[in-house]
Amino acid sequence: MSALIDVILPVFLVLGFGYVVSWRGLFSDAAVDGLMRFAQNFAVPVLLARSIAMLDLSTSYDAGLMISFYAGALTSFAIGITAARVIFRRTGPDAVAIGFCCLFSNSLLLGIPITERAYGPDALAGNFAIISIHSPLLYTIGIVAMEAVRSAGTGAGLSRVGFNALMGVLRTPLVIGILCGFAIQILRKTTGQDLPGPVWAAMNMMANAALPAALFGLGGVLFRYRPEGDGRAIVMVSALSLIVHPGIAYLLGHWVFALDTAALRSAVITAAMAPGVNAYLFANMYGAARRVAASSVLVATAASILTIWAWLAILP
């Protein structure tokens, strides 16, 4: 019970505060959009740049950690697409959008604060290692899969589709923040020079604002997503995101790769997060399975309060 009260509840209280004030009309849709734009386009990229710049690359990028997390993500993606197509009889684009909901966990806005509250700021190295390739890799996979389905029978080359997907991903603020973090890391290691103190201080100020602003804004965004659509598909997305993905990460991390405690925690807790708002944005971008995506984000986020509690109890 202490994990629920001390670790999970504060994070969801901030998120819930944003939900309630939006529901009561005390925070307008325009204000929510502005806050999320600040968080996602500026504050969170600075947080990623600062965190990755400080990573010990020789120890953080553990192959077992990465395989444990991403094997679970890709398995959930494949199951989600197959079930949506075969069981729920959805179109190809709808199936990819639903699969993307199973693939893209909210590793940053929920995974980081919950891991930090549970295990402390020193436990986040594995989280940031996963996040450093999370958006670039998964968006590329999702976009290539969607474009391949949409271009089936048209003769469009998959290599061209992949190139366009990569260019689109490289222009996103989160990925730019990640690349800046690696650039700072390389600068420090190759030249022995560091950024000036005032620059680090400014980055710290922006980074400290990132997660509270993003969580509050996320509550306002979730208020817009009324639970509607195919109930069975929503349940499937929630189960794959909250149980199957972290379950695979735990089995591989514990029994196959024998990860140390910190790495196992990072892999499983990051995998146990509900689909992020990016899952809905992806569906909305292609006009595919938008109601299922929006409802899955909301329902799975609410359900994750209990499933995260269970995973925290299972982990060492």
Short mmCIF file of C-alpha atoms in Angstrom, two decimals:
data_model
loop_
_atom_site.label_atom_id
_atom_site.label_comp_id
_atom_site.label_asym_id
_atom_site.label_seq_id
_atom_site.Cartn_x
_atom_site.Cartn_y
_atom_site.Cartn_z
CA MET A 1 0.00 0.00 0.00
CA SER A 2 2.87 2.39 0.68
CA ALA A 3 4.00 2.19 -2.96
CA LEU A 4 0.53 3.20 -4.10
CA ILE A 5 0.35 6.15 -1.70
CA ASP A 6 3.95 7.38 -1.75
CA VAL A 7 5.02 6.62 -5.33
CA ILE A 8 2.05 6.36 -7.69
CA LEU A 9 -0.56 8.63 -6.10
CA PRO A 10 1.44 11.92 -6.23
CA VAL A 11 2.11 11.47 -9.96
CA PHE A 12 -1.54 10.77 -10.74
CA LEU A 13 -2.71 13.56 -8.43
CA VAL A 14 -0.83 16.08 -10.59
CA LEU A 15 -2.29 14.48 -13.71
CA GLY A 16 -5.75 14.38 -12.10
CA PHE A 17 -5.49 18.04 -11.09
CA GLY A 18 -4.99 18.95 -14.74
CA TYR A 19 -7.97 16.76 -15.68
CA VAL A 20 -10.28 18.32 -13.08
CA VAL A 21 -9.48 21.96 -13.82
CA SER A 22 -10.01 21.30 -17.53
CA TRP A 23 -13.29 19.52 -16.80
CA ARG A 24 -14.50 22.44 -14.68
CA GLY A 25 -13.51 24.98 -17.33
CA LEU A 26 -10.81 26.58 -15.17
CA PHE A 27 -8.11 25.80 -17.75
CA SER A 28 -9.09 26.26 -21.38
CA ASP A 29 -8.24 23.97 -24.28
CA ALA A 30 -5.99 26.71 -25.65
CA ALA A 31 -4.14 26.89 -22.31
CA VAL A 32 -3.72 23.09 -22.27
CA ASP A 33 -2.36 23.16 -25.82
CA GLY A 34 0.03 25.98 -24.92
CA LEU A 35 1.29 24.18 -21.82
CA MET A 36 1.79 20.90 -23.71
CA ARG A 37 3.57 22.76 -26.51
CA PHE A 38 5.94 24.29 -23.95
CA ALA A 39 6.52 20.93 -22.27
CA GLN A 40 6.89 18.72 -25.35
CA ASN A 41 8.65 21.16 -27.68
CA PHE A 42 10.97 22.91 -25.22
CA ALA A 43 11.16 21.75 -21.59
CA VAL A 44 11.16 17.98 -22.16
CA PRO A 45 13.76 18.16 -24.97
CA VAL A 46 16.00 20.15 -22.61
CA LEU A 47 15.42 17.51 -19.91
CA LEU A 48 16.43 14.78 -22.38
CA ALA A 49 19.50 16.74 -23.55
CA ARG A 50 20.67 17.29 -19.97
CA SER A 51 20.04 13.71 -18.89
CA ILE A 52 21.67 12.05 -21.89
CA ALA A 53 24.64 14.43 -21.69
CA MET A 54 25.25 13.15 -18.15
CA LEU A 55 24.80 9.42 -18.94
CA ASP A 56 27.71 7.03 -18.54
CA LEU A 57 27.42 5.49 -22.01
CA SER A 58 29.74 2.61 -21.15
CA THR A 59 27.35 1.26 -18.50
CA SER A 60 23.90 2.62 -19.39
CA TYR A 61 23.54 1.00 -22.82
CA ASP A 62 23.21 -2.62 -21.76
CA ALA A 63 22.17 -4.93 -24.60
CA GLY A 64 20.09 -7.07 -22.25
CA LEU A 65 18.21 -3.99 -21.02
CA MET A 66 17.42 -2.84 -24.55
CA ILE A 67 16.41 -6.28 -25.83
CA SER A 68 14.22 -6.94 -22.79
CA PHE A 69 12.27 -3.71 -23.29
CA TYR A 70 12.05 -3.60 -27.07
CA ALA A 71 11.32 -7.30 -27.56
CA GLY A 72 8.23 -6.79 -25.41
CA ALA A 73 7.26 -3.65 -27.32
CA LEU A 74 7.62 -5.26 -30.75
CA THR A 75 5.81 -8.42 -29.65
CA SER A 76 2.90 -6.33 -28.39
CA PHE A 77 2.92 -4.40 -31.67
CA ALA A 78 2.74 -7.60 -33.71
CA ILE A 79 -0.02 -9.09 -31.55
CA GLY A 80 -1.99 -5.85 -31.66
CA ILE A 81 -1.85 -5.57 -35.45
CA THR A 82 -2.71 -9.24 -35.97
CA ALA A 83 -5.62 -9.23 -33.53
CA ALA A 84 -7.02 -5.97 -34.93
CA ARG A 85 -6.88 -7.34 -38.46
CA VAL A 86 -7.96 -10.96 -37.88
CA ILE A 87 -10.21 -10.83 -34.82
CA PHE A 88 -11.69 -7.32 -34.98
CA ARG A 89 -11.74 -7.15 -38.80
CA ARG A 90 -10.26 -3.66 -38.92
CA THR A 91 -8.70 -2.17 -42.06
CA GLY A 92 -4.94 -2.28 -42.56
CA PRO A 93 -4.36 1.34 -41.46
CA ASP A 94 -6.65 0.87 -38.44
CA ALA A 95 -4.76 -2.28 -37.46
CA VAL A 96 -1.39 -0.48 -37.61
CA ALA A 97 -2.75 2.44 -35.53
CA ILE A 98 -4.10 0.03 -32.91
CA GLY A 99 -0.80 -1.88 -32.93
CA PHE A 100 1.07 1.40 -32.42
CA CYS A 101 -0.96 1.99 -29.24
CA CYS A 102 0.40 -1.34 -27.97
CA LEU A 103 3.92 -0.39 -29.05
CA PHE A 104 4.36 3.15 -27.74
CA SER A 105 4.38 3.31 -23.94
CA ASN A 106 4.41 6.58 -22.02
CA SER A 107 8.04 6.06 -21.07
CA LEU A 108 8.83 9.71 -20.41
CA LEU A 109 5.89 11.56 -18.84
CA LEU A 110 4.88 8.67 -16.56
CA GLY A 111 7.83 6.27 -16.55
CA ILE A 112 10.41 8.81 -15.37
CA PRO A 113 8.48 10.34 -12.43
CA ILE A 114 7.25 6.95 -11.17
CA THR A 115 10.72 5.37 -11.35
CA GLU A 116 12.24 8.42 -9.66
CA ARG A 117 9.69 8.41 -6.84
CA ALA A 118 10.03 4.65 -6.34
CA TYR A 119 13.81 4.28 -6.49
CA GLY A 120 15.35 7.77 -6.50
CA PRO A 121 16.98 9.94 -9.20
CA ASP A 122 20.05 7.72 -9.36
CA ALA A 123 17.89 4.88 -10.74
CA LEU A 124 17.02 6.66 -14.00
CA ALA A 125 20.07 5.81 -16.14
CA GLY A 126 18.35 2.78 -17.67
CA ASN A 127 15.17 4.77 -18.30
CA PHE A 128 17.02 7.45 -20.22
CA ALA A 129 18.98 4.85 -22.19
CA ILE A 130 15.66 3.33 -23.32
CA ILE A 131 14.12 6.74 -24.01
CA SER A 132 17.10 7.90 -26.07
CA ILE A 133 16.03 5.61 -28.94
CA HIS A 134 12.35 5.19 -28.02
CA SER A 135 10.73 7.88 -30.19
CA PRO A 136 13.13 7.64 -33.15
CA LEU A 137 12.93 3.85 -33.36
CA LEU A 138 9.23 3.30 -32.67
CA TYR A 139 7.99 6.20 -34.76
CA THR A 140 10.09 4.94 -37.66
CA ILE A 141 8.66 1.43 -37.25
CA GLY A 142 5.11 2.73 -36.99
CA ILE A 143 5.38 5.10 -39.95
CA VAL A 144 7.04 2.50 -42.17
CA ALA A 145 4.36 -0.07 -41.27
CA MET A 146 1.56 2.43 -41.94
CA GLU A 147 3.03 3.63 -45.22
CA ALA A 148 3.65 0.04 -46.33
CA VAL A 149 0.00 -0.83 -45.68
CA ARG A 150 -1.26 2.33 -47.34
CA SER A 151 0.98 1.93 -50.37
CA ALA A 152 0.25 -1.79 -50.87
CA GLY A 153 -0.58 -2.30 -54.54
CA THR A 154 0.49 1.21 -55.56
CA GLY A 155 4.08 0.34 -56.43
CA ALA A 156 5.60 2.85 -53.99
CA GLY A 157 9.10 1.83 -52.90
CA LEU A 158 9.53 0.90 -49.24
CA SER A 159 12.99 2.46 -49.19
CA ARG A 160 11.51 5.82 -50.09
CA VAL A 161 8.86 5.37 -47.42
CA GLY A 162 11.54 4.57 -44.85
CA PHE A 163 13.63 7.59 -45.83
CA ASN A 164 10.65 9.94 -45.52
CA ALA A 165 9.79 8.41 -42.14
CA LEU A 166 13.35 8.89 -40.88
CA MET A 167 13.45 12.52 -42.02
CA GLY A 168 10.16 13.20 -40.28
CA VAL A 169 11.36 11.63 -37.04
CA LEU A 170 14.65 13.58 -37.04
CA ARG A 171 12.73 16.87 -37.15
CA THR A 172 10.73 16.21 -33.96
CA PRO A 173 11.71 18.27 -30.87
CA LEU A 174 12.20 15.21 -28.63
CA VAL A 175 14.66 13.66 -31.05
CA ILE A 176 16.48 16.99 -31.47
CA GLY A 177 16.83 17.13 -27.67
CA ILE A 178 18.23 13.59 -27.64
CA LEU A 179 20.74 14.41 -30.39
CA CYS A 180 21.83 17.56 -28.54
CA GLY A 181 22.45 15.47 -25.45
CA PHE A 182 24.73 13.13 -27.41
CA ALA A 183 26.49 16.15 -28.95
CA ILE A 184 27.22 17.58 -25.48
CA GLN A 185 28.44 14.17 -24.35
CA ILE A 186 30.83 13.94 -27.31
CA LEU A 187 32.04 17.52 -26.77
CA ARG A 188 32.88 16.82 -23.13
CA LYS A 189 34.67 13.55 -23.85
CA THR A 190 36.65 14.57 -26.92
CA THR A 191 37.69 18.11 -26.00
CA GLY A 192 37.54 18.09 -22.22
CA GLN A 193 35.44 21.24 -22.44
CA ASP A 194 32.06 21.66 -20.79
CA LEU A 195 29.15 23.99 -21.26
CA PRO A 196 29.40 27.24 -19.26
CA GLY A 197 27.88 27.16 -15.78
CA PRO A 198 25.03 29.58 -16.62
CA VAL A 199 23.99 27.34 -19.53
CA TRP A 200 23.78 24.30 -17.24
CA ALA A 201 21.84 26.36 -14.69
CA ALA A 202 19.35 27.46 -17.35
CA MET A 203 18.99 23.88 -18.58
CA ASN A 204 18.35 22.70 -15.03
CA MET A 205 15.60 25.29 -14.60
CA MET A 206 13.89 24.20 -17.82
CA ALA A 207 14.35 20.51 -17.04
CA ASN A 208 12.89 20.88 -13.53
CA ALA A 209 9.75 22.41 -15.03
CA ALA A 210 9.31 19.71 -17.68
CA LEU A 211 7.62 16.81 -15.90
CA PRO A 212 5.21 18.75 -13.63
CA ALA A 213 4.07 20.88 -16.58
CA ALA A 214 3.75 17.84 -18.85
CA LEU A 215 1.79 15.80 -16.27
CA PHE A 216 -0.59 18.68 -15.55
CA GLY A 217 -1.08 19.29 -19.27
CA LEU A 218 -1.53 15.57 -19.91
CA GLY A 219 -4.47 15.60 -17.50
CA GLY A 220 -6.08 18.34 -19.58
CA VAL A 221 -5.44 16.43 -22.80
CA LEU A 222 -6.95 13.23 -21.39
CA PHE A 223 -10.14 15.12 -20.49
CA ARG A 224 -10.82 15.44 -24.22
CA TYR A 225 -10.67 11.68 -24.79
CA ARG A 226 -14.11 10.30 -24.02
CA PRO A 227 -14.12 6.49 -23.66
CA GLU A 228 -15.80 5.32 -26.86
CA GLY A 229 -15.10 2.93 -29.69
CA ASP A 230 -14.55 -0.82 -29.80
CA GLY A 231 -14.47 -1.98 -26.18
CA ARG A 232 -12.73 -5.25 -27.00
CA ALA A 233 -9.94 -3.46 -28.84
CA ILE A 234 -9.46 -1.07 -25.91
CA VAL A 235 -9.21 -3.97 -23.47
CA MET A 236 -6.68 -5.69 -25.74
CA VAL A 237 -4.51 -2.57 -26.02
CA SER A 238 -4.61 -2.08 -22.25
CA ALA A 239 -3.70 -5.72 -21.55
CA LEU A 240 -0.81 -5.75 -24.02
CA SER A 241 0.53 -2.41 -22.75
CA LEU A 242 0.14 -2.98 -19.01
CA ILE A 243 0.69 -6.74 -18.67
CA VAL A 244 2.22 -8.41 -21.73
CA HIS A 245 4.92 -5.82 -22.52
CA PRO A 246 6.27 -5.54 -18.94
CA GLY A 247 5.80 -9.30 -18.50
CA ILE A 248 8.11 -10.02 -21.43
CA ALA A 249 10.57 -7.40 -20.19
CA TYR A 250 10.60 -9.03 -16.76
CA LEU A 251 11.02 -12.60 -18.07
CA LEU A 252 13.84 -11.67 -20.42
CA GLY A 253 15.53 -9.27 -18.02
CA HIS A 254 15.39 -11.59 -15.02
CA TRP A 255 15.69 -15.09 -16.48
CA VAL A 256 17.57 -14.63 -19.76
CA PHE A 257 19.88 -11.63 -19.30
CA ALA A 258 20.13 -11.62 -15.48
CA LEU A 259 20.01 -7.82 -15.39
CA ASP A 260 21.11 -6.09 -12.23
CA THR A 261 18.37 -4.68 -10.02
CA ALA A 262 18.51 -1.12 -11.37
CA ALA A 263 18.38 -2.20 -15.03
CA LEU A 264 15.54 -4.66 -14.39
CA ARG A 265 13.52 -1.96 -12.65
CA SER A 266 14.05 0.49 -15.51
CA ALA A 267 13.09 -2.06 -18.16
CA VAL A 268 9.94 -3.28 -16.43
CA ILE A 269 8.62 0.02 -15.08
CA THR A 270 9.16 1.75 -18.44
CA ALA A 271 7.41 -1.13 -20.20
CA ALA A 272 4.51 -1.05 -17.72
CA MET A 273 3.38 2.45 -18.70
CA ALA A 274 0.11 3.04 -20.53
CA PRO A 275 0.13 4.20 -24.17
CA GLY A 276 1.29 7.79 -24.44
CA VAL A 277 -0.59 10.65 -26.06
CA ASN A 278 1.71 10.11 -29.05
CA ALA A 279 -0.28 6.94 -29.74
CA TYR A 280 -3.37 9.07 -30.35
CA LEU A 281 -1.39 11.67 -32.30
CA PHE A 282 -0.13 8.90 -34.59
CA ALA A 283 -3.66 7.61 -35.18
CA ASN A 284 -4.95 11.14 -35.72
CA MET A 285 -2.17 11.89 -38.21
CA TYR A 286 -3.39 9.06 -40.43
CA GLY A 287 -7.11 9.31 -39.61
CA ALA A 288 -7.10 5.65 -38.50
CA ALA A 289 -8.69 4.11 -35.38
CA ARG A 290 -8.76 7.49 -33.65
CA ARG A 291 -11.56 6.64 -31.22
CA VAL A 292 -9.90 3.39 -30.16
CA ALA A 293 -6.54 5.15 -29.73
CA ALA A 294 -7.98 8.03 -27.71
CA SER A 295 -10.02 5.76 -25.48
CA SER A 296 -7.11 3.35 -24.99
CA VAL A 297 -4.85 6.17 -23.79
CA LEU A 298 -7.44 7.25 -21.21
CA VAL A 299 -8.59 3.82 -20.04
CA ALA A 300 -5.10 2.30 -19.86
CA THR A 301 -3.73 5.34 -18.00
CA ALA A 302 -6.45 4.96 -15.36
CA ALA A 303 -5.96 1.19 -15.11
CA SER A 304 -2.18 1.58 -14.82
CA ILE A 305 -2.58 2.94 -11.29
CA LEU A 306 -3.25 -0.63 -10.15
CA THR A 307 -0.99 -2.50 -12.58
CA ILE A 308 2.02 -0.28 -11.77
CA TRP A 309 1.37 -0.98 -8.09
CA ALA A 310 1.49 -4.71 -8.87
CA TRP A 311 4.73 -4.43 -10.84
CA LEU A 312 6.37 -2.43 -8.07
CA ALA A 313 5.42 -5.23 -5.67
CA ILE A 314 6.91 -7.89 -7.99
CA LEU A 315 10.19 -6.09 -8.64
CA PRO A 316 13.06 -6.43 -6.19
#
